[in-house]
Short mmCIF file of C-alpha atoms in Angstrom, two decimals:
data_model
loop_
_atom_site.label_atom_id
_atom_site.label_comp_id
_atom_site.label_asym_id
_atom_site.label_seq_id
_atom_site.Cartn_x
_atom_site.Cartn_y
_atom_site.Cartn_z
CA UNK A 1 -30.33 -9.67 49.56
CA UNK A 2 -27.99 -7.93 47.14
CA UNK A 3 -24.37 -8.49 48.04
CA UNK A 4 -22.35 -5.43 48.95
CA UNK A 5 -18.61 -4.94 48.84
CA UNK A 6 -15.97 -3.08 50.82
CA UNK A 7 -14.02 -1.18 48.18
CA UNK A 8 -10.68 0.63 48.10
CA UNK A 9 -9.39 2.80 45.25
CA UNK A 10 -5.60 2.74 45.02
CA UNK A 11 -4.45 5.82 43.13
CA UNK A 12 -7.61 7.77 43.93
CA UNK A 13 -6.28 11.19 42.92
CA UNK A 14 -5.26 10.34 39.35
CA UNK A 15 -7.35 10.82 36.20
CA UNK A 16 -8.58 7.22 36.28
CA UNK A 17 -8.93 7.19 40.07
CA UNK A 18 -11.31 10.15 40.13
CA UNK A 19 -13.26 8.59 37.24
CA UNK A 20 -13.56 5.35 39.23
CA UNK A 21 -15.05 7.32 42.10
CA UNK A 22 -17.57 9.05 39.84
CA UNK A 23 -18.60 5.75 38.24
CA UNK A 24 -19.09 3.98 41.57
CA UNK A 25 -21.53 6.74 42.44
CA UNK A 26 -23.32 7.14 39.11
CA UNK A 27 -23.74 3.37 38.63
CA UNK A 28 -24.89 2.95 42.25
CA UNK A 29 -22.34 0.23 42.88
CA UNK A 30 -23.34 -1.77 45.99
CA UNK A 31 -20.73 -0.36 48.38
CA UNK A 32 -20.63 -1.27 52.04
CA UNK A 33 -17.62 0.95 52.66
CA UNK A 34 -15.19 2.94 50.52
CA UNK A 35 -11.54 3.81 51.18
CA UNK A 36 -9.47 6.20 49.08
CA UNK A 37 -5.73 5.48 48.95
CA UNK A 38 -2.85 7.38 47.41
CA UNK A 39 0.73 8.44 48.14
CA UNK A 40 1.87 10.37 51.21
CA UNK A 41 1.73 13.68 49.35
CA UNK A 42 -2.02 13.29 48.75
CA UNK A 43 -2.90 12.13 52.26
CA UNK A 44 -5.42 14.40 53.97
CA UNK A 45 -6.95 15.73 50.78
CA UNK A 46 -10.62 15.03 50.15
CA UNK A 47 -12.76 13.93 47.21
CA UNK A 48 -16.57 14.13 46.94
CA UNK A 49 -18.70 10.99 46.97
CA UNK A 50 -22.49 10.89 47.34
CA UNK A 51 -22.68 14.27 48.99
CA UNK A 52 -19.84 13.61 51.40
CA UNK A 53 -16.14 14.47 51.46
CA UNK A 54 -13.97 11.40 51.78
CA UNK A 55 -10.44 11.78 53.11
CA UNK A 56 -7.56 10.27 51.21
CA UNK A 57 -5.26 7.99 53.18
CA UNK A 58 -1.63 7.18 52.51
CA UNK A 59 -1.40 3.54 51.50
CA UNK A 60 0.27 1.26 54.05
CA UNK A 61 0.45 -2.40 55.09
CA UNK A 62 -2.84 -2.19 56.96
CA UNK A 63 -4.81 -0.39 54.23
CA UNK A 64 -6.41 -3.53 52.81
CA UNK A 65 -7.73 -5.13 55.96
CA UNK A 66 -11.50 -5.66 55.75
CA UNK A 67 -11.49 -4.77 52.05
CA UNK A 68 -13.13 -6.96 49.40
CA UNK A 69 -12.19 -5.23 46.13
CA UNK A 70 -9.22 -3.00 45.34
CA UNK A 71 -9.51 -0.92 42.19
CA UNK A 72 -5.91 0.01 41.40
CA UNK A 73 -4.77 2.70 38.99
CA UNK A 74 -1.50 3.89 40.43
CA UNK A 75 0.98 2.39 37.97
CA UNK A 76 2.59 -1.00 37.54
CA UNK A 77 5.30 -0.57 40.17
CA UNK A 78 2.72 0.34 42.82
CA UNK A 79 0.48 -2.57 41.86
CA UNK A 80 3.39 -4.99 42.05
CA UNK A 81 4.47 -3.58 45.40
CA UNK A 82 1.06 -4.09 47.03
CA UNK A 83 -0.39 -7.09 45.16
CA UNK A 84 0.80 -9.71 47.64
CA UNK A 85 -0.49 -7.71 50.60
CA UNK A 86 -3.85 -7.17 48.90
CA UNK A 87 -4.37 -10.84 48.01
CA UNK A 88 -3.20 -12.10 51.41
CA UNK A 89 -5.70 -9.76 53.05
CA UNK A 90 -8.50 -11.60 51.24
CA UNK A 91 -9.30 -8.85 48.75
CA UNK A 92 -9.46 -9.08 44.96
CA UNK A 93 -7.20 -6.72 43.06
CA UNK A 94 -8.60 -5.30 39.81
CA UNK A 95 -5.48 -3.76 38.33
CA UNK A 96 -5.43 -1.15 35.61
CA UNK A 97 -1.68 -1.36 34.93
CA UNK A 98 0.15 -3.73 32.60
CA UNK A 99 1.86 -5.48 35.54
CA UNK A 100 -0.17 -8.72 35.45
CA UNK A 101 -1.94 -8.71 32.08
CA UNK A 102 0.10 -11.46 30.45
CA UNK A 103 0.45 -13.59 33.59
CA UNK A 104 -1.22 -16.91 32.64
CA UNK A 105 -2.74 -17.17 36.13
CA UNK A 106 -4.39 -13.73 35.91
CA UNK A 107 -7.62 -13.27 33.92
CA UNK A 108 -7.55 -10.37 31.44
CA UNK A 109 -11.15 -9.25 31.14
CA UNK A 110 -13.40 -7.15 28.93
CA UNK A 111 -16.91 -7.83 30.30
CA UNK A 112 -18.54 -7.55 26.87
CA UNK A 113 -16.13 -10.18 25.52
CA UNK A 114 -15.05 -12.73 28.15
CA UNK A 115 -17.02 -12.18 31.38
CA UNK A 116 -16.70 -15.87 32.28
CA UNK A 117 -12.96 -15.35 32.87
CA UNK A 118 -13.55 -13.53 36.16
CA UNK A 119 -14.40 -16.89 37.76
CA UNK A 120 -10.81 -18.05 37.19
CA UNK A 121 -9.19 -15.36 39.31
CA UNK A 122 -6.85 -16.16 42.20
CA UNK A 123 -7.03 -12.74 43.77
CA UNK A 124 -5.95 -10.61 40.80
CA UNK A 125 -7.85 -9.58 37.66
CA UNK A 126 -6.15 -7.44 35.02
CA UNK A 127 -7.78 -4.58 33.16
CA UNK A 128 -6.54 -4.55 29.55
CA UNK A 129 -4.83 -1.68 27.76
CA UNK A 130 -7.18 1.11 26.68
CA UNK A 131 -6.79 0.56 22.93
CA UNK A 132 -7.28 -3.19 23.37
CA UNK A 133 -10.53 -2.69 25.30
CA UNK A 134 -12.01 -0.34 22.71
CA UNK A 135 -11.02 -2.64 19.84
CA UNK A 136 -12.33 -5.76 21.55
CA UNK A 137 -15.75 -4.28 22.30
CA UNK A 138 -16.12 -3.23 18.65
CA UNK A 139 -14.91 -6.33 16.79
CA UNK A 140 -15.85 -9.21 19.11
CA UNK A 141 -19.51 -9.23 17.97
CA UNK A 142 -18.35 -9.65 14.36
CA UNK A 143 -15.79 -12.30 15.34
CA UNK A 144 -18.59 -14.28 17.00
CA UNK A 145 -20.53 -14.43 13.73
CA UNK A 146 -17.56 -15.11 11.48
CA UNK A 147 -14.04 -15.52 12.89
CA UNK A 148 -11.67 -12.70 11.97
CA UNK A 149 -8.65 -14.03 10.11
CA UNK A 150 -6.58 -10.85 10.27
CA UNK A 151 -6.88 -7.35 11.74
CA UNK A 152 -4.89 -4.25 10.81
CA UNK A 153 -5.29 -1.38 13.28
CA UNK A 154 -4.01 2.19 13.41
CA UNK A 155 -4.63 4.08 16.63
CA UNK A 156 -4.95 7.81 17.23
CA UNK A 157 -4.30 8.10 20.96
CA UNK A 158 -5.15 11.14 23.03
CA UNK A 159 -3.10 12.83 25.74
CA UNK A 160 -5.34 11.26 28.40
CA UNK A 161 -3.56 7.94 27.84
CA UNK A 162 -0.51 9.44 29.51
CA UNK A 163 -2.45 10.74 32.52
CA UNK A 164 -3.82 13.96 33.97
CA UNK A 165 -0.49 15.79 33.84
CA UNK A 166 -0.12 14.99 30.15
CA UNK A 167 -3.59 16.36 29.45
CA UNK A 168 -2.62 19.61 31.14
CA UNK A 169 0.72 19.66 29.32
CA UNK A 170 -1.03 19.46 25.94
CA UNK A 171 -2.94 22.64 26.81
CA UNK A 172 0.23 24.33 28.06
CA UNK A 173 2.02 23.36 24.85
CA UNK A 174 -0.75 24.83 22.71
CA UNK A 175 -0.64 28.11 24.64
CA UNK A 176 3.15 28.26 24.38
CA UNK A 177 3.19 27.64 20.63
CA UNK A 178 0.48 30.24 20.01
CA UNK A 179 2.49 32.72 22.07
CA UNK A 180 5.68 31.83 20.19
CA UNK A 181 7.26 30.25 23.27
CA UNK A 182 9.09 26.92 23.64
CA UNK A 183 6.49 24.28 24.57
CA UNK A 184 7.18 22.19 27.70
CA UNK A 185 7.91 18.46 27.18
CA UNK A 186 7.75 16.79 30.57
CA UNK A 187 5.07 14.15 29.94
CA UNK A 188 5.94 13.67 26.27
CA UNK A 189 9.31 13.39 24.51
CA UNK A 190 8.23 15.87 21.82
CA UNK A 191 5.61 18.61 21.52
CA UNK A 192 2.20 17.03 20.97
CA UNK A 193 0.23 20.23 20.37
CA UNK A 194 -0.15 20.86 16.62
CA UNK A 195 1.85 17.67 16.10
CA UNK A 196 1.69 13.87 16.29
CA UNK A 197 4.22 11.08 16.63
CA UNK A 198 4.37 7.28 16.81
CA UNK A 199 3.80 5.99 20.33
CA UNK A 200 7.05 6.47 22.23
CA UNK A 201 7.14 3.19 24.17
CA UNK A 202 10.25 1.00 23.64
CA UNK A 203 10.59 -0.64 20.21
CA UNK A 204 11.42 -4.33 19.81
CA UNK A 205 13.65 -6.02 17.22
CA UNK A 206 10.71 -6.38 14.84
CA UNK A 207 10.08 -2.62 14.84
CA UNK A 208 6.92 -2.77 16.97
CA UNK A 209 6.64 -0.60 20.06
CA UNK A 210 5.42 -1.87 23.42
CA UNK A 211 2.00 -0.25 22.99
CA UNK A 212 1.49 -2.04 19.69
CA UNK A 213 2.51 -5.40 21.13
CA UNK A 214 0.08 -4.89 24.01
CA UNK A 215 -2.74 -4.77 21.47
CA UNK A 216 -1.50 -7.93 19.76
CA UNK A 217 -0.84 -10.05 22.84
CA UNK A 218 -3.76 -8.85 24.94
CA UNK A 219 -6.31 -9.34 22.15
CA UNK A 220 -5.05 -12.88 21.65
CA UNK A 221 -5.47 -13.64 25.35
CA UNK A 222 -8.92 -12.03 25.70
CA UNK A 223 -10.29 -13.67 22.54
CA UNK A 224 -8.75 -17.01 23.48
CA UNK A 225 -7.04 -17.19 20.06
CA UNK A 226 -3.26 -17.50 20.64
CA UNK A 227 -2.47 -17.08 16.94
CA UNK A 228 -4.87 -14.21 16.26
CA UNK A 229 -3.32 -12.22 13.40
CA UNK A 230 -3.19 -8.55 14.31
CA UNK A 231 -0.81 -5.77 13.35
CA UNK A 232 -1.03 -2.34 14.98
CA UNK A 233 0.47 1.09 14.47
CA UNK A 234 -0.04 3.31 17.51
CA UNK A 235 0.17 7.09 17.20
CA UNK A 236 -0.14 9.83 19.80
CA UNK A 237 -2.30 12.72 18.53
CA UNK A 238 -3.10 16.20 19.92
CA UNK A 239 -6.52 15.26 21.32
CA UNK A 240 -7.29 15.89 24.99
CA UNK A 241 -9.39 12.82 25.74
CA UNK A 242 -10.76 9.75 23.88
CA UNK A 243 -8.86 7.47 21.52
CA UNK A 244 -9.71 6.65 17.90
CA UNK A 245 -8.88 3.59 15.82
CA UNK A 246 -8.95 2.75 12.13
CA UNK A 247 -9.65 -0.97 11.76
CA UNK A 248 -9.41 -3.32 8.77
CA UNK A 249 -10.83 -6.82 9.31
CA UNK A 250 -10.26 -9.76 6.99
CA UNK A 251 -12.56 -12.79 7.01
CA UNK A 252 -12.53 -16.11 5.14
CA UNK A 253 -15.34 -14.91 2.88
CA UNK A 254 -17.22 -11.66 2.22
CA UNK A 255 -18.97 -10.15 5.25
CA UNK A 256 -21.91 -8.04 4.06
CA UNK A 257 -21.65 -4.44 5.27
CA UNK A 258 -25.34 -4.29 6.17
CA UNK A 259 -24.98 -7.45 8.26
CA UNK A 260 -22.04 -5.95 10.14
CA UNK A 261 -23.99 -2.74 10.68
CA UNK A 262 -26.98 -4.71 11.99
CA UNK A 263 -24.79 -6.68 14.42
CA UNK A 264 -22.96 -3.65 15.77
CA UNK A 265 -26.12 -1.56 16.12
CA UNK A 266 -27.29 -3.92 18.87
CA UNK A 267 -23.94 -5.04 20.32
CA UNK A 268 -23.34 -4.45 24.04
CA UNK A 269 -21.16 -1.45 24.75
CA UNK A 270 -21.34 -0.19 21.16
CA UNK A 271 -23.17 2.79 19.65
CA UNK A 272 -23.39 3.04 15.89
CA UNK A 273 -22.68 6.58 14.66
CA UNK A 274 -23.10 7.05 10.91
CA UNK A 275 -24.52 9.90 8.85
CA UNK A 276 -23.11 9.32 5.37
CA UNK A 277 -24.78 12.36 3.80
CA UNK A 278 -23.29 14.68 6.40
CA UNK A 279 -19.97 12.79 6.50
CA UNK A 280 -20.51 12.47 10.24
CA UNK A 281 -18.85 9.58 12.05
CA UNK A 282 -17.41 8.94 15.53
CA UNK A 283 -15.24 11.74 16.90
CA UNK A 284 -13.28 12.01 20.16
CA UNK A 285 -15.28 15.08 21.15
CA UNK A 286 -18.46 12.98 21.01
CA UNK A 287 -16.96 9.94 22.73
CA UNK A 288 -15.63 11.96 25.69
CA UNK A 289 -17.61 11.18 28.83
CA UNK A 290 -19.58 8.36 27.21
CA UNK A 291 -19.63 4.72 28.25
CA UNK A 292 -20.10 3.29 24.75
CA UNK A 293 -17.52 2.71 22.06
CA UNK A 294 -18.70 4.75 19.08
CA UNK A 295 -18.39 2.81 15.82
CA UNK A 296 -19.08 3.96 12.28
CA UNK A 297 -17.92 4.36 8.69
CA UNK A 298 -18.37 0.62 8.20
CA UNK A 299 -17.48 -0.11 4.59
CA UNK A 300 -16.29 -2.75 2.17
CA UNK A 301 -12.52 -2.79 1.64
CA UNK A 302 -12.25 -2.17 -2.11
CA UNK A 303 -8.87 -3.93 -2.20
CA UNK A 304 -10.10 -7.15 -0.64
CA UNK A 305 -13.58 -8.69 -1.10
CA UNK A 306 -13.26 -10.53 2.22
CA UNK A 307 -12.43 -7.45 4.31
CA UNK A 308 -14.38 -4.74 6.10
CA UNK A 309 -13.20 -1.40 7.43
CA UNK A 310 -14.55 0.57 10.36
CA UNK A 311 -13.70 3.57 12.51
CA UNK A 312 -14.16 3.81 16.26
CA UNK A 313 -13.75 6.29 19.11
CA UNK A 314 -13.89 5.62 22.83
CA UNK A 315 -13.20 7.48 26.04
CA UNK A 316 -9.80 6.23 27.15
CA UNK A 317 -10.32 7.19 30.80
CA UNK A 318 -13.85 5.80 30.95
CA UNK A 319 -14.39 2.56 28.97
CA UNK A 320 -10.68 2.32 28.23
CA UNK A 321 -9.88 2.17 31.94
CA UNK A 322 -12.21 3.07 34.82
CA UNK A 323 -15.54 1.82 33.47
CA UNK A 324 -14.09 -1.53 32.42
CA UNK A 325 -12.67 -1.99 35.93
CA UNK A 326 -15.99 -1.11 37.60
CA UNK A 327 -17.82 -3.51 35.26
CA UNK A 328 -15.42 -6.26 36.36
CA UNK A 329 -16.17 -5.41 40.00
CA UNK A 330 -19.89 -5.58 39.22
CA UNK A 331 -19.40 -9.06 37.76
CA UNK A 332 -17.63 -10.18 40.93
CA UNK A 333 -20.54 -9.01 43.06
CA UNK A 334 -23.18 -10.38 40.69
CA UNK A 335 -21.52 -13.81 40.52
CA UNK A 336 -20.71 -13.84 44.24
CA UNK A 337 -17.00 -14.12 43.44
CA UNK A 338 -15.76 -11.42 45.79
CA UNK A 339 -13.14 -12.88 48.09
CA UNK A 340 -14.29 -11.84 51.54
CA UNK A 341 -12.45 -12.76 54.71
CA UNK A 342 -14.52 -15.06 56.88
#
């Protein structure tokens, strides 16, 4: 008999939370029961699920009793506040925040890359950063054939990475600018509409921002290569949803473009998108709402015979967050690793 799980979504009303709900339904996740949790201000509201309206409950100390899996996307402070309660209740926390990603006792998992890591969990599994997930899905298949010696990545990150309010603010900014009004800047430090700026997370002494270091450190942990050489430049761009990345990969010897194309065309979680005659390659508008990471424009780096370049786009809310978390939950059920109270 197929194992079922009692699931709770913590942060059910956010952009990722509502996507989690949709994915649990569309993927027919084996749910025994489902609980939607959020803050006091959202309590009593309802969300649709399989033809029913589920009420949202305010999270409290008793919320995780008789729950097997908690899918959390309510921010790092909320995850930290409830992690102990969740684990002590016997549930497994799959956390979408950065709170536990670099904890050596917490697996950091991309199912297409390191699914075996879920077996090492002690009650908490971390979902990586969105840009890290998209990058990992795209380059891991190549790394398996010939280890990558160095990666240079530039990201083009959409408003969705800052949440539902930021997505709405981008639209409000565009309207304001077109109407010659001052654009609001509540979610962003500067106007994003008709503009772009380097990611505004704190910058370290080396000149790298927090978002860039997440890509470096998380990729090293997921790949199991502590010295993996990666440098990233993260940029926020005026796109509603779906991130893009320009990637340069250096190997120890030439990696034939056709071989790379062949590998990626059949890689799990990847869809090759290339029409060279039409100059048509992955775009955020095409990646939005899709599960796959769209990869294309694979080419030889003319400055380095041992390097390849590629371009990718992926839905930040979907594969970059909610889908990856649901896939982790599916692994737990499949491998009978759900921590259920006896």
